[in-house]
């Protein structure tokens, strides 16, 4: 997937204004990155992570961040590619923009906002992904309990959000089985049946095989 992390979309401007952030922009230049993604979008399986971040990005930069997010949504729509959304504290606006701009295939990555909004996202035909710590983090467990199974995906957000910080201090992709096992328990299914549901959802969103050819 090709994307522009929501903070990176305005990090140059934030740094120039003296806003503190744990890292500097490095070689990332938002306008150049947007042009590159537009040029190469057909090569990607998806456009992402992209979105809006209200945790690290101060309000004076929200308008520019939204402008660049809209550019990325349009790139995905034009290239017929799904969007992978990363959002903190601005999930509702991300959802509204995707609907407004007719994005048809959208995944809300590592969704941790309100359950009411999650239901609206699922009702719109979009997907929400659940990380590997769902068993110990109820905001993620609720997604498995309350949302339609056909709207859910697995992820790890590695190296973060480990299912067990003592046993696995640094998360890794193999840990998706932890959430699949938890989902199978909640749904009263076998692990194979649960894996089939998630694999079918992946195919529907990405139009690709989850385990390669």
PDB file of C-alpha atoms in Angstrom, residues 6-193:
ATOM      1  CA  UNK A   6      -1.714  11.791   8.666  1.00  0.00           C
ATOM      2  CA  UNK A   7       0.911  13.535  10.796  1.00  0.00           C
ATOM      3  CA  UNK A   8       3.453  13.446   7.969  1.00  0.00           C
ATOM      4  CA  UNK A   9       0.904  15.206   5.757  1.00  0.00           C
ATOM      5  CA  UNK A  10       1.534  18.414   7.723  1.00  0.00           C
ATOM      6  CA  UNK A  11       4.740  17.668   9.634  1.00  0.00           C
ATOM      7  CA  UNK A  12       6.859  20.092   7.591  1.00  0.00           C
ATOM      8  CA  UNK A  13       4.484  22.909   8.462  1.00  0.00           C
ATOM      9  CA  UNK A  14       4.260  21.839  12.107  1.00  0.00           C
ATOM     10  CA  UNK A  15       8.056  21.714  12.424  1.00  0.00           C
ATOM     11  CA  UNK A  16       8.440  25.142  10.802  1.00  0.00           C
ATOM     12  CA  UNK A  17       5.949  26.532  13.323  1.00  0.00           C
ATOM     13  CA  UNK A  18       7.868  25.055  16.265  1.00  0.00           C
ATOM     14  CA  UNK A  19       5.324  22.373  17.138  1.00  0.00           C
ATOM     15  CA  UNK A  20       6.901  19.572  19.187  1.00  0.00           C
ATOM     16  CA  UNK A  21       6.646  16.052  17.749  1.00  0.00           C
ATOM     17  CA  UNK A  22       8.695  12.938  18.606  1.00  0.00           C
ATOM     18  CA  UNK A  23      10.482  12.934  15.234  1.00  0.00           C
ATOM     19  CA  UNK A  24      11.387  15.381  12.493  1.00  0.00           C
ATOM     20  CA  UNK A  25      10.019  15.204   8.937  1.00  0.00           C
ATOM     21  CA  UNK A  26      13.186  13.660   7.530  1.00  0.00           C
ATOM     22  CA  UNK A  27      12.954  13.406   3.756  1.00  0.00           C
ATOM     23  CA  UNK A  28       9.152  13.273   3.623  1.00  0.00           C
ATOM     24  CA  UNK A  29       7.648  16.131   1.620  1.00  0.00           C
ATOM     25  CA  UNK A  30       3.866  16.006   1.472  1.00  0.00           C
ATOM     26  CA  UNK A  31       3.307  17.540  -1.966  1.00  0.00           C
ATOM     27  CA  UNK A  32       6.003  15.393  -3.577  1.00  0.00           C
ATOM     28  CA  UNK A  33       4.586  12.297  -1.877  1.00  0.00           C
ATOM     29  CA  UNK A  34       1.065  13.093  -3.056  1.00  0.00           C
ATOM     30  CA  UNK A  35       2.290  13.454  -6.629  1.00  0.00           C
ATOM     31  CA  UNK A  36       4.222  10.186  -6.410  1.00  0.00           C
ATOM     32  CA  UNK A  37       1.225   8.286  -5.008  1.00  0.00           C
ATOM     33  CA  UNK A  38      -1.031   9.659  -7.749  1.00  0.00           C
ATOM     34  CA  UNK A  39       1.474   8.531 -10.376  1.00  0.00           C
ATOM     35  CA  UNK A  40       1.925   5.036  -8.921  1.00  0.00           C
ATOM     36  CA  UNK A  41      -1.527   4.328  -7.442  1.00  0.00           C
ATOM     37  CA  UNK A  42      -2.330   1.618  -9.972  1.00  0.00           C
ATOM     38  CA  UNK A  43       0.656  -0.381  -8.722  1.00  0.00           C
ATOM     39  CA  UNK A  44      -0.643  -0.457  -5.141  1.00  0.00           C
ATOM     40  CA  UNK A  45      -3.053  -2.889  -3.538  1.00  0.00           C
ATOM     41  CA  UNK A  46      -4.424   0.028  -1.470  1.00  0.00           C
ATOM     42  CA  UNK A  47      -3.913   3.684  -0.593  1.00  0.00           C
ATOM     43  CA  UNK A  48      -2.952   3.982   3.039  1.00  0.00           C
ATOM     44  CA  UNK A  49      -2.351   4.615   5.793  1.00  0.00           C
ATOM     45  CA  UNK A  50      -4.013   7.979   5.268  1.00  0.00           C
ATOM     46  CA  UNK A  51      -6.443  10.002   7.335  1.00  0.00           C
ATOM     47  CA  UNK A  52      -6.846  12.717   9.930  1.00  0.00           C
ATOM     48  CA  UNK A  53      -5.031  12.928  13.264  1.00  0.00           C
ATOM     49  CA  UNK A  54      -6.296  15.196  16.020  1.00  0.00           C
ATOM     50  CA  UNK A  55      -4.024  13.829  18.723  1.00  0.00           C
ATOM     51  CA  UNK A  56      -0.631  14.982  17.445  1.00  0.00           C
ATOM     52  CA  UNK A  57      -1.737  17.617  14.948  1.00  0.00           C
ATOM     53  CA  UNK A  58      -2.857  20.954  16.471  1.00  0.00           C
ATOM     54  CA  UNK A  59      -6.080  22.527  15.214  1.00  0.00           C
ATOM     55  CA  UNK A  60      -4.394  25.302  13.143  1.00  0.00           C
ATOM     56  CA  UNK A  61      -3.126  22.558  10.798  1.00  0.00           C
ATOM     57  CA  UNK A  62      -6.406  20.660  10.459  1.00  0.00           C
ATOM     58  CA  UNK A  63      -7.579  22.451   7.330  1.00  0.00           C
ATOM     59  CA  UNK A  64      -4.376  21.638   5.438  1.00  0.00           C
ATOM     60  CA  UNK A  65      -4.403  18.075   6.747  1.00  0.00           C
ATOM     61  CA  UNK A  66      -7.984  17.654   5.533  1.00  0.00           C
ATOM     62  CA  UNK A  67      -7.119  19.124   2.138  1.00  0.00           C
ATOM     63  CA  UNK A  68      -4.331  16.589   1.648  1.00  0.00           C
ATOM     64  CA  UNK A  69      -6.487  13.741   2.922  1.00  0.00           C
ATOM     65  CA  UNK A  70      -9.124  14.660   0.340  1.00  0.00           C
ATOM     66  CA  UNK A  71      -6.460  14.512  -2.353  1.00  0.00           C
ATOM     67  CA  UNK A  72      -5.576  10.992  -1.240  1.00  0.00           C
ATOM     68  CA  UNK A  73      -9.215   9.887  -1.174  1.00  0.00           C
ATOM     69  CA  UNK A  74      -9.625  11.197  -4.718  1.00  0.00           C
ATOM     70  CA  UNK A  75      -6.501   9.317  -5.822  1.00  0.00           C
ATOM     71  CA  UNK A  76      -7.958   6.094  -4.404  1.00  0.00           C
ATOM     72  CA  UNK A  77     -11.341   6.683  -6.039  1.00  0.00           C
ATOM     73  CA  UNK A  78      -9.777   7.481  -9.420  1.00  0.00           C
ATOM     74  CA  UNK A  79      -7.503   4.416  -9.265  1.00  0.00           C
ATOM     75  CA  UNK A  80     -10.268   2.159  -7.891  1.00  0.00           C
ATOM     76  CA  UNK A  81      -8.170   1.260  -4.874  1.00  0.00           C
ATOM     77  CA  UNK A  82      -9.337   0.715  -1.283  1.00  0.00           C
ATOM     78  CA  UNK A  83      -8.411   3.196   1.418  1.00  0.00           C
ATOM     79  CA  UNK A  84      -6.732   2.258   4.700  1.00  0.00           C
ATOM     80  CA  UNK A  85      -7.708   4.943   7.220  1.00  0.00           C
ATOM     81  CA  UNK A  86      -5.629   5.914  10.241  1.00  0.00           C
ATOM     82  CA  UNK A  87      -7.435   8.416  12.443  1.00  0.00           C
ATOM     83  CA  UNK A  88      -7.227   9.667  15.992  1.00  0.00           C
ATOM     84  CA  UNK A  89      -9.990  11.848  17.396  1.00  0.00           C
ATOM     85  CA  UNK A  90     -11.269  12.688  13.876  1.00  0.00           C
ATOM     86  CA  UNK A  91     -12.808   9.405  12.799  1.00  0.00           C
ATOM     87  CA  UNK A  92     -16.268  10.879  12.192  1.00  0.00           C
ATOM     88  CA  UNK A  93     -14.930  13.451   9.737  1.00  0.00           C
ATOM     89  CA  UNK A  94     -12.882  10.782   7.938  1.00  0.00           C
ATOM     90  CA  UNK A  95     -16.060   8.754   7.555  1.00  0.00           C
ATOM     91  CA  UNK A  96     -18.053  11.741   6.297  1.00  0.00           C
ATOM     92  CA  UNK A  97     -15.373  12.636   3.739  1.00  0.00           C
ATOM     93  CA  UNK A  98     -15.176   9.066   2.435  1.00  0.00           C
ATOM     94  CA  UNK A  99     -18.952   8.985   2.008  1.00  0.00           C
ATOM     95  CA  UNK A 100     -19.053  12.437   0.417  1.00  0.00           C
ATOM     96  CA  UNK A 101     -16.321  11.546  -2.064  1.00  0.00           C
ATOM     97  CA  UNK A 102     -17.931   8.197  -2.978  1.00  0.00           C
ATOM     98  CA  UNK A 103     -15.125   5.986  -1.703  1.00  0.00           C
ATOM     99  CA  UNK A 104     -16.613   2.500  -1.907  1.00  0.00           C
ATOM    100  CA  UNK A 105     -13.861   0.339  -0.372  1.00  0.00           C
ATOM    101  CA  UNK A 106     -12.579   1.612   2.965  1.00  0.00           C
ATOM    102  CA  UNK A 107     -10.883   0.034   5.979  1.00  0.00           C
ATOM    103  CA  UNK A 108     -10.692   1.865   9.308  1.00  0.00           C
ATOM    104  CA  UNK A 109      -7.397   0.545  10.664  1.00  0.00           C
ATOM    105  CA  UNK A 110      -7.078  -0.237  14.378  1.00  0.00           C
ATOM    106  CA  UNK A 111     -10.407   1.467  15.102  1.00  0.00           C
ATOM    107  CA  UNK A 112     -10.694   2.637  18.720  1.00  0.00           C
ATOM    108  CA  UNK A 113     -13.329   5.375  18.645  1.00  0.00           C
ATOM    109  CA  UNK A 114     -17.007   5.197  19.605  1.00  0.00           C
ATOM    110  CA  UNK A 115     -18.992   2.022  19.014  1.00  0.00           C
ATOM    111  CA  UNK A 116     -21.961   4.004  17.679  1.00  0.00           C
ATOM    112  CA  UNK A 117     -19.794   5.422  14.907  1.00  0.00           C
ATOM    113  CA  UNK A 118     -18.296   1.969  14.264  1.00  0.00           C
ATOM    114  CA  UNK A 119     -21.811   0.670  13.588  1.00  0.00           C
ATOM    115  CA  UNK A 120     -22.411   3.506  11.101  1.00  0.00           C
ATOM    116  CA  UNK A 121     -19.122   2.698   9.392  1.00  0.00           C
ATOM    117  CA  UNK A 122     -20.089  -0.972   9.109  1.00  0.00           C
ATOM    118  CA  UNK A 123     -23.610  -0.107   7.931  1.00  0.00           C
ATOM    119  CA  UNK A 124     -22.048   1.947   5.117  1.00  0.00           C
ATOM    120  CA  UNK A 125     -20.303  -1.200   3.876  1.00  0.00           C
ATOM    121  CA  UNK A 126     -16.870  -0.211   5.137  1.00  0.00           C
ATOM    122  CA  UNK A 127     -14.517  -2.422   7.150  1.00  0.00           C
ATOM    123  CA  UNK A 128     -12.918  -2.079  10.579  1.00  0.00           C
ATOM    124  CA  UNK A 129      -9.787  -3.965  11.601  1.00  0.00           C
ATOM    125  CA  UNK A 130      -9.179  -5.409  15.040  1.00  0.00           C
ATOM    126  CA  UNK A 131      -5.623  -5.642  16.447  1.00  0.00           C
ATOM    127  CA  UNK A 132      -3.988  -8.512  18.286  1.00  0.00           C
ATOM    128  CA  UNK A 133      -4.713  -7.205  21.801  1.00  0.00           C
ATOM    129  CA  UNK A 134      -8.502  -7.504  21.485  1.00  0.00           C
ATOM    130  CA  UNK A 135      -8.760 -10.033  24.313  1.00  0.00           C
ATOM    131  CA  UNK A 136      -7.231  -7.640  26.848  1.00  0.00           C
ATOM    132  CA  UNK A 137      -8.499  -4.333  25.354  1.00  0.00           C
ATOM    133  CA  UNK A 138     -12.269  -4.188  25.518  1.00  0.00           C
ATOM    134  CA  UNK A 139     -12.667  -1.323  23.043  1.00  0.00           C
ATOM    135  CA  UNK A 140     -11.417  -3.756  20.399  1.00  0.00           C
ATOM    136  CA  UNK A 141     -13.220  -6.752  21.850  1.00  0.00           C
ATOM    137  CA  UNK A 142     -16.503  -4.845  21.521  1.00  0.00           C
ATOM    138  CA  UNK A 143     -16.002  -4.654  17.776  1.00  0.00           C
ATOM    139  CA  UNK A 144     -15.937  -8.447  17.608  1.00  0.00           C
ATOM    140  CA  UNK A 145     -18.998  -8.693  19.830  1.00  0.00           C
ATOM    141  CA  UNK A 146     -21.178  -5.969  18.335  1.00  0.00           C
ATOM    142  CA  UNK A 147     -20.369  -5.537  14.642  1.00  0.00           C
ATOM    143  CA  UNK A 148     -21.340  -7.743  11.695  1.00  0.00           C
ATOM    144  CA  UNK A 149     -18.680 -10.376  11.104  1.00  0.00           C
ATOM    145  CA  UNK A 150     -18.600  -9.590   7.381  1.00  0.00           C
ATOM    146  CA  UNK A 151     -17.318  -6.087   8.130  1.00  0.00           C
ATOM    147  CA  UNK A 152     -14.298  -7.068  10.234  1.00  0.00           C
ATOM    148  CA  UNK A 153     -10.628  -7.673   9.459  1.00  0.00           C
ATOM    149  CA  UNK A 154      -7.587  -8.743  11.465  1.00  0.00           C
ATOM    150  CA  UNK A 155      -4.372  -6.797  11.968  1.00  0.00           C
ATOM    151  CA  UNK A 156      -1.581  -6.527  14.512  1.00  0.00           C
ATOM    152  CA  UNK A 157      -0.376  -2.898  14.310  1.00  0.00           C
ATOM    153  CA  UNK A 158       3.040  -4.450  14.948  1.00  0.00           C
ATOM    154  CA  UNK A 159       5.265  -3.754  16.756  1.00  0.00           C
ATOM    155  CA  UNK A 160       2.588  -2.194  18.985  1.00  0.00           C
ATOM    156  CA  UNK A 161      -0.530  -3.601  20.727  1.00  0.00           C
ATOM    157  CA  UNK A 162       0.871  -6.995  21.650  1.00  0.00           C
ATOM    158  CA  UNK A 163      -1.663  -9.574  22.857  1.00  0.00           C
ATOM    159  CA  UNK A 164       0.578 -10.299  25.850  1.00  0.00           C
ATOM    160  CA  UNK A 165       3.256  -7.768  26.741  1.00  0.00           C
ATOM    161  CA  UNK A 166       5.165 -10.202  28.965  1.00  0.00           C
ATOM    162  CA  UNK A 167       5.145 -13.134  26.564  1.00  0.00           C
ATOM    163  CA  UNK A 168       5.490 -11.004  23.414  1.00  0.00           C
ATOM    164  CA  UNK A 169       6.932  -7.573  24.290  1.00  0.00           C
ATOM    165  CA  UNK A 170       7.119  -6.593  20.622  1.00  0.00           C
ATOM    166  CA  UNK A 171       4.078  -7.490  18.546  1.00  0.00           C
ATOM    167  CA  UNK A 172       4.512  -9.336  15.237  1.00  0.00           C
ATOM    168  CA  UNK A 173       2.265 -10.291  12.282  1.00  0.00           C
ATOM    169  CA  UNK A 174       1.900 -13.913  13.444  1.00  0.00           C
ATOM    170  CA  UNK A 175      -0.072 -12.623  16.435  1.00  0.00           C
ATOM    171  CA  UNK A 176      -3.192 -12.173  14.283  1.00  0.00           C
ATOM    172  CA  UNK A 177      -4.031 -15.731  15.317  1.00  0.00           C
ATOM    173  CA  UNK A 178      -4.609 -14.426  18.851  1.00  0.00           C
ATOM    174  CA  UNK A 179      -7.543 -12.280  17.725  1.00  0.00           C
ATOM    175  CA  UNK A 180      -8.822 -14.952  15.347  1.00  0.00           C
ATOM    176  CA  UNK A 181      -8.888 -17.405  18.259  1.00  0.00           C
ATOM    177  CA  UNK A 182     -10.690 -14.884  20.469  1.00  0.00           C
ATOM    178  CA  UNK A 183     -13.245 -14.172  17.713  1.00  0.00           C
ATOM    179  CA  UNK A 184     -13.864 -17.911  17.271  1.00  0.00           C
ATOM    180  CA  UNK A 185     -14.619 -18.218  20.984  1.00  0.00           C
ATOM    181  CA  UNK A 186     -17.007 -15.256  20.919  1.00  0.00           C
ATOM    182  CA  UNK A 187     -18.793 -16.451  17.787  1.00  0.00           C
ATOM    183  CA  UNK A 188     -18.984 -20.136  18.728  1.00  0.00           C
ATOM    184  CA  UNK A 189     -17.089 -21.189  15.617  1.00  0.00           C
ATOM    185  CA  UNK A 190     -13.977 -23.208  14.896  1.00  0.00           C
ATOM    186  CA  UNK A 191     -10.758 -21.361  14.180  1.00  0.00           C
ATOM    187  CA  UNK A 192     -10.907 -22.546  10.545  1.00  0.00           C
ATOM    188  CA  UNK A 193     -14.452 -21.230  10.134  1.00  0.00           C
TER     189      UNK A 193
END
